[in-house]
XYZ file of C-alpha atoms in Angstrom:
600
model
C -30.845 132.075 226.956
C -34.713 133.017 227.524
C -37.078 131.602 229.554
C -40.605 130.522 228.569
C -43.573 132.853 229.592
C -45.412 130.143 231.417
C -42.425 129.570 233.515
C -41.610 132.795 235.044
C -44.455 135.591 236.599
C -45.444 138.204 234.281
C -43.523 141.391 235.122
C -44.837 144.773 233.990
C -42.641 147.301 232.606
C -43.162 149.661 235.435
C -41.247 147.038 237.496
C -37.959 148.020 235.881
C -36.962 150.489 238.403
C -37.112 147.990 241.054
C -35.246 145.505 238.976
C -32.560 148.057 238.579
C -32.442 148.818 242.272
C -32.335 144.824 243.109
C -29.221 145.076 241.456
C -27.493 147.755 243.129
C -27.350 146.075 246.568
C -25.513 142.867 245.351
C -23.190 144.905 243.323
C -22.479 146.571 246.298
C -21.990 143.694 248.633
C -19.741 142.002 245.571
C -17.250 145.072 245.171
C -16.984 145.175 249.144
C -16.534 141.361 249.643
C -13.619 141.271 247.058
C -12.140 144.514 248.293
C -11.761 143.113 251.495
C -10.678 139.776 250.671
C -8.062 141.850 248.243
C -6.646 143.529 251.481
C -6.356 140.566 253.803
C -4.817 138.689 251.258
C -2.144 141.329 250.478
C -1.344 141.310 254.025
C -1.129 137.695 254.054
C 1.367 137.572 251.307
C 3.238 140.234 252.627
C 3.571 138.341 255.680
C 4.521 135.261 253.697
C 6.976 137.061 251.282
C 8.642 137.964 254.796
C 8.932 134.304 256.317
C 10.456 133.054 252.916
C 12.932 135.547 252.554
C 13.858 135.266 256.236
C 14.418 131.662 256.205
C 15.793 131.914 252.336
C 18.888 133.556 254.398
C 19.747 131.341 256.935
C 21.382 128.499 255.040
C 23.964 130.953 253.921
C 24.269 132.357 257.717
C 24.807 128.200 258.883
C 27.627 128.122 255.990
C 29.861 131.090 256.744
C 33.347 130.345 256.886
C 33.123 131.613 260.892
C 30.673 128.612 261.620
C 33.036 126.291 260.058
C 36.005 127.556 261.952
C 33.667 127.424 264.932
C 32.783 123.872 264.322
C 36.388 122.745 263.969
C 37.377 124.484 267.064
C 34.329 122.902 269.251
C 35.446 119.479 267.400
C 38.892 119.894 268.847
C 37.569 120.694 272.238
C 35.649 117.518 272.451
C 38.719 115.683 271.160
C 41.081 117.313 273.965
C 38.363 116.968 276.609
C 38.139 113.329 275.845
C 42.110 113.305 275.818
C 42.108 115.223 279.408
C 39.426 112.756 280.678
C 41.749 109.916 279.841
C 44.698 111.800 281.355
C 42.925 112.523 284.329
C 42.079 108.719 284.538
C 45.641 107.857 284.438
C 46.831 110.345 286.981
C 44.284 108.900 289.265
C 46.173 105.793 288.885
C 49.279 107.311 289.152
C 47.960 109.010 292.623
C 46.792 105.718 293.788
C 50.399 104.165 293.130
C 52.146 106.775 294.796
C 49.750 106.352 297.754
C 50.723 102.604 297.647
C 54.338 103.281 297.105
C 54.673 105.742 300.113
C 52.657 103.285 302.335
C 54.877 100.378 301.617
C 57.452 102.221 302.810
C 56.089 102.484 306.268
C 57.297 99.266 307.231
C 60.985 99.406 306.385
C 60.979 102.683 308.283
C 59.259 101.103 311.252
C 61.841 98.424 311.285
C 64.554 101.133 311.098
C 63.150 103.103 314.064
C 62.696 99.548 316.065
C 66.700 99.043 315.206
C 67.626 102.319 316.191
C 65.735 101.742 319.730
C 67.198 98.533 320.132
C 70.529 100.094 319.608
C 69.761 102.732 322.350
C 69.333 100.026 324.798
C 72.317 98.014 323.613
C 74.499 101.112 324.507
C 73.217 101.294 328.044
C 74.164 97.301 328.077
C 77.300 97.922 326.885
C 78.352 100.514 329.031
C 77.019 98.345 332.137
C 79.178 94.886 330.987
C 82.303 97.173 330.183
C 82.342 98.500 333.630
C 82.614 94.851 335.097
C 85.539 93.783 332.767
C 88.730 93.891 334.719
C 91.810 95.555 333.257
C 89.904 97.008 330.263
C 91.762 99.761 328.667
C 90.294 102.137 325.908
C 86.720 101.340 326.267
C 85.433 103.999 324.869
C 83.952 101.773 321.827
C 81.588 100.459 324.219
C 80.961 103.383 326.793
C 81.074 106.200 324.455
C 80.638 105.423 320.549
C 77.690 103.037 320.627
C 75.794 105.417 322.837
C 76.797 108.559 320.720
C 75.743 106.520 317.633
C 72.472 105.550 319.203
C 71.780 109.015 320.007
C 72.390 110.400 316.638
C 70.776 107.863 314.610
C 67.739 108.252 317.022
C 67.607 111.955 315.985
C 68.020 111.592 312.417
C 65.600 108.586 312.303
C 62.781 110.849 314.101
C 63.431 113.755 311.364
C 63.130 111.108 308.900
C 60.076 109.502 310.286
C 58.353 113.133 310.640
C 59.072 113.957 306.907
C 57.971 110.629 306.121
C 54.514 111.319 307.732
C 54.278 114.471 306.047
C 54.485 112.799 302.974
C 52.017 110.197 303.898
C 49.535 113.049 304.836
C 50.089 115.071 301.488
C 49.605 112.333 299.017
C 46.655 110.997 300.919
C 45.419 114.519 300.868
C 46.058 114.490 296.961
C 44.188 111.245 296.428
C 41.444 112.250 298.459
C 40.922 115.618 296.344
C 41.490 113.818 293.087
C 38.830 111.010 294.478
C 36.433 113.913 294.965
C 36.929 115.331 291.617
C 36.562 111.879 289.870
C 33.214 111.719 291.847
C 31.897 115.068 290.851
C 33.343 115.792 287.053
C 35.361 113.331 285.831
C 32.562 111.571 284.397
C 31.180 114.465 283.019
C 34.366 115.443 281.491
C 34.507 111.898 279.852
C 30.661 112.033 278.620
C 31.093 115.597 277.619
C 33.209 114.797 274.440
C 30.574 112.385 273.257
C 28.234 115.020 274.048
C 29.832 117.864 272.025
C 30.532 115.334 269.190
C 26.563 114.271 268.865
C 25.636 117.830 269.031
C 28.385 118.986 266.317
C 27.182 115.849 264.457
C 23.554 117.196 264.710
C 24.472 120.540 263.715
C 26.435 119.316 260.476
C 23.344 117.658 259.709
C 20.950 120.519 260.347
C 23.376 122.774 258.376
C 23.184 120.302 255.730
C 19.595 119.999 255.656
C 19.164 123.524 255.826
C 21.668 123.946 252.716
C 19.592 121.214 250.817
C 16.370 122.758 252.051
C 17.331 126.287 250.785
C 16.379 125.614 247.089
C 13.027 123.992 248.321
C 12.831 127.351 250.593
C 13.185 129.616 247.197
C 10.515 127.252 245.451
C 8.076 127.687 248.001
C 8.438 131.370 248.112
C 8.147 131.665 244.486
C 5.115 129.200 244.675
C 3.900 131.715 247.121
C 4.379 134.725 244.906
C 2.436 132.470 242.032
C -0.398 131.972 244.326
C -0.826 135.300 245.274
C -0.811 136.212 241.840
C -3.500 133.626 241.006
C -5.774 134.758 243.962
C -5.008 138.696 242.716
C -6.259 137.783 239.142
C -9.142 135.630 240.806
C -10.409 138.378 242.541
C -10.408 140.883 239.716
C -13.619 139.029 239.064
C -15.145 141.462 241.570
C -14.365 144.534 239.863
C -15.590 142.548 236.616
C -18.813 141.782 238.157
C -19.535 145.400 239.333
C -18.804 146.668 235.855
C -21.042 144.196 234.038
C -24.054 144.735 236.878
C -23.685 148.567 236.450
C -23.782 148.018 232.581
C -26.848 146.100 232.854
C -28.466 148.487 235.188
C -27.558 151.724 232.549
C -29.134 149.980 229.936
C -32.422 149.136 232.056
C -32.732 152.832 232.643
C -32.425 153.974 229.364
C -34.689 151.422 227.654
C -37.232 152.096 230.499
C -37.790 155.892 228.977
C -38.434 154.077 225.396
C -41.079 152.127 223.762
C -42.386 148.689 225.270
C -40.908 146.658 222.424
C -37.235 148.496 222.731
C -37.680 147.436 226.748
C -38.234 144.253 226.125
C -35.476 143.656 223.495
C -33.274 145.369 226.013
C -34.539 143.149 228.987
C -33.636 140.436 227.211
C -30.315 141.067 226.700
C -29.944 142.412 230.060
C -31.097 138.618 231.397
C -28.640 137.204 228.910
C -26.077 139.437 230.056
C -26.863 138.709 233.832
C -27.250 135.069 233.304
C -23.338 134.749 232.420
C -22.241 137.280 234.933
C -23.791 134.761 237.471
C -22.085 131.860 236.295
C -18.684 133.803 235.670
C -19.295 134.856 239.041
C -19.760 131.583 240.569
C -16.697 130.213 238.982
C -14.242 132.755 239.720
C -15.400 132.643 243.312
C -14.516 129.042 243.572
C -11.229 129.971 242.220
C -10.629 132.359 243.917
C -11.579 130.271 247.324
C -9.179 127.304 245.651
C -6.131 130.156 245.524
C -7.059 130.909 249.177
C -6.876 127.358 250.146
C -3.617 126.869 248.302
C -2.099 129.938 249.897
C -3.379 128.347 253.388
C -1.499 125.614 252.832
C 1.897 126.929 251.565
C 1.765 128.929 254.627
C 1.376 125.672 256.710
C 4.193 124.223 254.954
C 6.664 126.788 255.073
C 5.817 127.279 258.477
C 6.273 123.408 259.069
C 9.404 122.962 256.955
C 11.392 125.964 258.641
C 10.305 124.369 262.274
C 11.408 121.148 261.062
C 15.059 122.096 260.100
C 15.286 124.998 262.671
C 13.231 124.035 265.414
C 10.524 126.107 267.051
C 12.605 128.895 269.020
C 12.360 127.497 272.613
C 14.839 125.811 274.440
C 16.375 122.632 273.082
C 14.484 123.588 270.026
C 17.063 123.040 267.747
C 20.689 121.240 267.295
C 22.437 124.395 267.614
C 20.692 125.510 270.784
C 21.818 121.967 272.361
C 25.107 122.678 271.340
C 25.469 125.911 272.691
C 23.808 124.606 276.061
C 26.340 121.723 276.134
C 29.686 123.969 275.185
C 28.227 126.378 278.102
C 28.557 123.414 280.134
C 31.637 121.971 278.938
C 33.180 125.778 279.370
C 32.073 125.050 283.160
C 33.464 121.828 283.760
C 36.687 123.161 282.162
C 36.921 125.703 284.505
C 36.579 123.115 287.255
C 39.229 121.230 285.562
C 41.330 124.419 285.439
C 40.886 124.776 289.079
C 41.434 121.368 289.761
C 44.795 121.184 288.062
C 45.985 124.329 290.043
C 45.381 122.353 292.967
C 46.972 119.182 292.443
C 49.724 120.965 290.998
C 50.469 122.895 294.256
C 49.939 119.642 295.717
C 52.241 117.660 293.747
C 54.714 120.334 294.189
C 54.463 119.863 297.724
C 54.911 116.064 297.657
C 57.856 116.364 294.992
C 59.613 118.875 297.560
C 58.906 116.477 300.596
C 60.273 113.473 298.455
C 63.292 115.000 298.135
C 63.996 116.264 301.475
C 63.374 112.808 302.718
C 65.960 111.272 299.964
C 68.294 113.909 301.409
C 67.590 112.297 305.079
C 67.967 108.757 303.308
C 71.705 109.762 302.919
C 71.774 110.496 306.760
C 70.543 107.103 307.406
C 73.011 105.505 305.445
C 75.752 107.439 307.117
C 74.199 105.858 310.195
C 74.511 102.527 308.709
C 78.302 103.352 307.684
C 79.105 104.665 311.059
C 77.183 101.079 312.658
C 79.517 99.107 310.547
C 82.745 101.099 312.027
C 81.558 100.637 315.313
C 80.671 96.921 315.118
C 84.196 96.060 313.694
C 85.967 98.354 316.330
C 83.998 96.522 318.942
C 84.830 92.922 317.405
C 88.853 93.776 317.273
C 88.456 94.919 320.988
C 87.082 91.480 322.293
C 89.430 89.320 320.393
C 92.135 91.526 322.054
C 90.488 90.729 325.621
C 90.218 87.042 325.112
C 88.188 84.875 327.366
C 87.496 88.270 329.683
C 85.888 89.820 326.979
C 83.241 87.286 326.093
C 80.544 89.153 327.692
C 81.193 92.184 325.510
C 81.559 89.915 322.706
C 77.819 89.429 322.940
C 77.327 92.914 322.757
C 79.456 93.001 319.696
C 77.332 90.264 318.002
C 74.061 92.096 318.801
C 75.665 95.176 317.096
C 76.522 93.404 314.265
C 72.965 91.925 314.022
C 71.527 95.189 314.447
C 73.832 97.012 311.690
C 72.456 94.050 309.193
C 68.838 95.092 310.075
C 69.839 98.906 309.629
C 71.145 98.040 306.123
C 67.980 96.132 304.857
C 65.622 98.578 306.251
C 67.271 101.302 305.175
C 67.887 100.043 301.600
C 63.919 98.773 301.465
C 63.023 102.715 302.328
C 65.678 103.847 299.808
C 63.987 102.064 297.049
C 60.331 102.932 297.907
C 61.113 106.444 298.241
C 63.111 106.601 294.901
C 59.716 104.984 293.374
C 57.891 107.730 295.232
C 60.392 110.296 294.103
C 59.864 109.348 290.474
C 56.014 108.895 290.572
C 55.907 112.220 292.419
C 58.087 113.969 289.668
C 55.905 112.628 287.041
C 52.656 113.992 288.719
C 53.802 117.319 288.961
C 54.827 117.481 285.560
C 51.665 116.678 284.495
C 49.731 119.164 286.910
C 52.427 121.860 286.433
C 52.083 125.218 284.348
C 52.202 123.722 280.787
C 49.070 121.503 281.669
C 47.466 124.262 283.215
C 47.938 126.588 280.049
C 46.690 123.663 277.863
C 43.563 123.763 280.024
C 43.218 127.515 279.299
C 43.675 127.722 275.887
C 41.455 124.735 275.690
C 38.654 127.020 277.566
C 39.495 129.954 275.591
C 38.877 127.872 272.235
C 35.372 126.755 273.729
C 34.290 130.270 274.617
C 35.604 131.769 271.177
C 33.693 128.548 269.508
C 30.645 129.299 271.561
C 30.585 132.866 271.002
C 30.434 132.519 267.003
C 27.886 129.515 267.384
C 25.724 131.837 269.733
C 25.321 134.680 267.122
C 24.244 132.010 264.534
C 21.802 131.039 266.985
C 20.413 134.427 267.490
C 20.040 134.933 263.859
C 17.677 131.446 263.709
C 16.120 132.621 267.114
C 15.266 136.163 265.488
C 13.826 134.059 262.302
C 11.820 131.703 264.547
C 10.160 134.760 266.523
C 9.338 136.170 262.699
C 7.743 132.775 261.927
C 5.998 132.885 265.664
C 4.654 136.168 264.940
C 3.859 135.987 261.195
C 2.339 132.564 261.033
C -0.771 133.339 263.294
C -1.372 136.623 261.612
C -1.432 134.869 257.947
C -3.643 132.016 259.518
C -5.862 134.707 260.526
C -5.962 136.818 257.297
C -6.530 133.836 255.071
C -9.678 132.430 257.527
C -10.728 136.085 257.182
C -10.480 136.099 253.603
C -11.954 132.395 253.049
C -15.077 134.000 254.844
C -15.256 136.866 252.734
C -16.835 134.783 250.495
C -20.023 133.695 253.168
C -22.731 135.639 251.797
C -21.870 134.635 247.931
C -24.657 132.204 247.760
C -26.911 134.955 248.901
C -25.742 137.368 246.096
C -25.951 134.944 243.486
C -29.745 134.083 244.667
C -30.679 137.896 244.364
C -28.720 138.278 240.753
C -30.674 134.988 239.708
C -34.285 136.506 241.149
C -33.428 139.426 239.328
C -32.534 137.703 236.042
C -35.477 135.430 236.257
C -37.890 139.143 236.107
C -35.753 140.501 233.302
C -36.588 136.790 231.312
C -40.090 137.585 232.147
C -39.991 141.100 230.869
C -38.363 140.515 227.923
C -40.168 137.266 226.883
C -38.145 136.283 224.274
C -38.515 139.407 222.147
C -35.208 139.024 220.544
C -35.379 140.626 216.919
C -32.896 142.086 214.376
C -33.213 146.108 215.210
C -33.811 148.100 211.948
C -30.738 150.253 210.645
C -31.056 153.792 212.164
C -33.897 152.943 214.326
C -34.223 153.986 217.970
C -34.100 150.421 219.051
C -30.694 149.813 216.939
C -28.963 152.815 218.241
C -29.817 152.178 222.089
C -28.214 148.562 221.270
C -25.293 150.707 219.562
C -24.998 152.798 222.738
C -25.092 149.728 225.189
C -22.551 148.122 223.279
C -20.297 150.783 223.640
C -20.361 150.603 227.495
C -18.948 147.303 227.517
C -15.397 146.671 228.974
C -15.556 143.126 228.667
C -14.941 140.943 225.508
C -17.604 138.240 226.900
C -20.216 141.288 226.933
C -19.897 141.956 223.328
C -19.760 138.214 222.083
C -23.341 137.730 224.109
C -24.480 141.072 222.126
C -23.168 139.820 219.007
C -24.714 136.432 219.568
C -27.958 138.008 219.851
C -28.048 141.181 217.356
C -25.073 140.246 215.096
C -21.707 142.009 214.822
C -21.554 145.613 213.792
C -20.155 146.555 210.975
C -16.220 146.488 210.197
C -14.561 149.729 211.101
C -11.157 151.027 211.992
C -9.851 150.266 215.146
C -11.195 153.683 217.157
C -9.118 155.523 219.517
C -10.780 154.835 222.827
C -11.224 157.420 225.740
C -12.719 156.843 228.743
C -15.583 159.425 229.834
C -18.385 159.439 232.120
C -21.924 159.290 231.028
C -23.456 161.331 233.641
C -25.023 158.406 235.437
C -21.276 157.871 237.380
C -20.455 155.252 234.998
C -17.124 154.693 233.349
C -17.580 153.523 229.643
C -15.637 154.045 226.258
C -16.253 156.481 223.363
C -15.137 156.826 220.078
C -12.453 159.623 220.120
C -13.872 160.907 216.816
C -17.614 160.976 218.233
C -16.726 163.250 220.745
C -13.875 165.096 219.631
C -14.466 165.318 215.755
C -12.211 164.273 212.939
C -8.302 164.175 214.124
C -4.881 164.555 212.253
C -2.534 161.382 211.641
C -0.151 163.228 213.807
C -2.986 162.887 216.976
C -3.551 159.273 216.151
C -0.004 158.486 216.076
C 0.215 160.344 219.596
C -2.560 158.801 220.739
C -1.457 155.017 219.533
C 1.987 155.754 221.117
C 0.481 155.898 224.508
C -2.305 153.512 224.346
C -4.846 153.826 227.319
C -4.945 150.051 228.377
C -4.887 146.643 227.177
C -7.554 144.019 227.351
C -6.451 140.724 229.046
C -8.743 138.005 230.487
C -11.809 140.144 229.671
C -10.484 142.940 231.825
C -9.117 146.182 230.765
C -5.831 146.999 232.406
C -4.537 150.504 232.508
């Protein structure tokens, strides 16, 4: 343990106060450094525990029955959105078909109007010809009936045409409105179902990842706790080193007042104790730095893992945030769809009513057809009665029969097209009616309810991420500060080593067995009683032998007057004690020795 005199400078006994003084500075720096590191470590550990506890509860929040219900409800919204998109596409086809059918009715209606105009011309011709036929009796069929029928038919066809034109305008308006919606929202509605499904799948994966990560989160939290304990235990070397240096200082001060040979022995003992103290300090500082490094890695890991599962807390940062955005967009689209349904429902009702009125006029057209047949038949009979004199009127009768045939064909074609339009209008009206609107409203409500539930979970996640964003930088600062707390360790170690070399020189290998009862023996015994670490006693005993075996004393803390906490045999300060005193003292021990440190 000692160093040969030739290797160190000679140190006179008068330098002992300077050596003691040189130990005070490092001792105070060690204590201050470890106290500061311990404080920073406690703060960072508290924040890390807060992070771990916060994220440990999130998997349970994501697996609540309400969230499962919201997921199911939003899944249904996605399915219904797809159904609505498909139905809108079908309705668009129906509207286009309705437009086409109504347009196809235009030709027979135009032919019908042309036939009626021709009938009006024919009625004029009939009156003129009838006036030239001699001996013509009962000429009403040519002079009156055809004209009356022509006039009545013209009015009926005019009204019929006006209603038909209104129908054409309505179906064109419906087609234009639906085309506009198709351009703006139908594609969005179709893609909406896919996006909702994708977002829900992402949320489901996040929930599973969160659930699976719960055990990992707990494990990480516990690991952090263990790292904290490791670091705290390592930091106890600060107090242990302080005590050991204080013991060395106290021993040297006492020895400096005694004979040189006693001082030399105590200096040798102090050098050995200081050498071991420096080695222990270096080792424990390394352990403390390692523990702090592990804590920093744990802090990084738990922060990174939390962000991986839940995002960063910003917009679009998590699957749940993206789902909420999709659902807010879905709600807006569904509201547009609801308005579109109502507008189309109004148009559909108008189309249906117009077709009904138009079909009623078809009956009037069919009545014209019947009357034309009757007038045509009467004209033919009259011409037969006239014989050759009725040849001119017979031409008119044939023209009337031809017009009647054309009217029948045109009326039947128009009626066929309008009947088809009526069926399409009825189906269109049903698809856009109150029931469809109610389904849209219910779907919108389901989306809103699901969104509300999901948003409550999103708020919980956002709050947790805010804790992370606030705590993680603070942890980093505290750990950086703690790591820098040992920056002067090398200087402290060198200062202590310089003092140790001086003590080696002062001792100059003066280790000898003290005579029992001598001044040196008594001083060494007093010094040994100041020790609080087993390592101190082991060094002392290796140099001077173990003390004689004695009953385990009851130790009490006393102050030696120099500000040093030490321990003394209770018997030495209080005299003999009774069995009751011993039992009472042993029932409530003052402390236990653990890892060379007496803990109270």
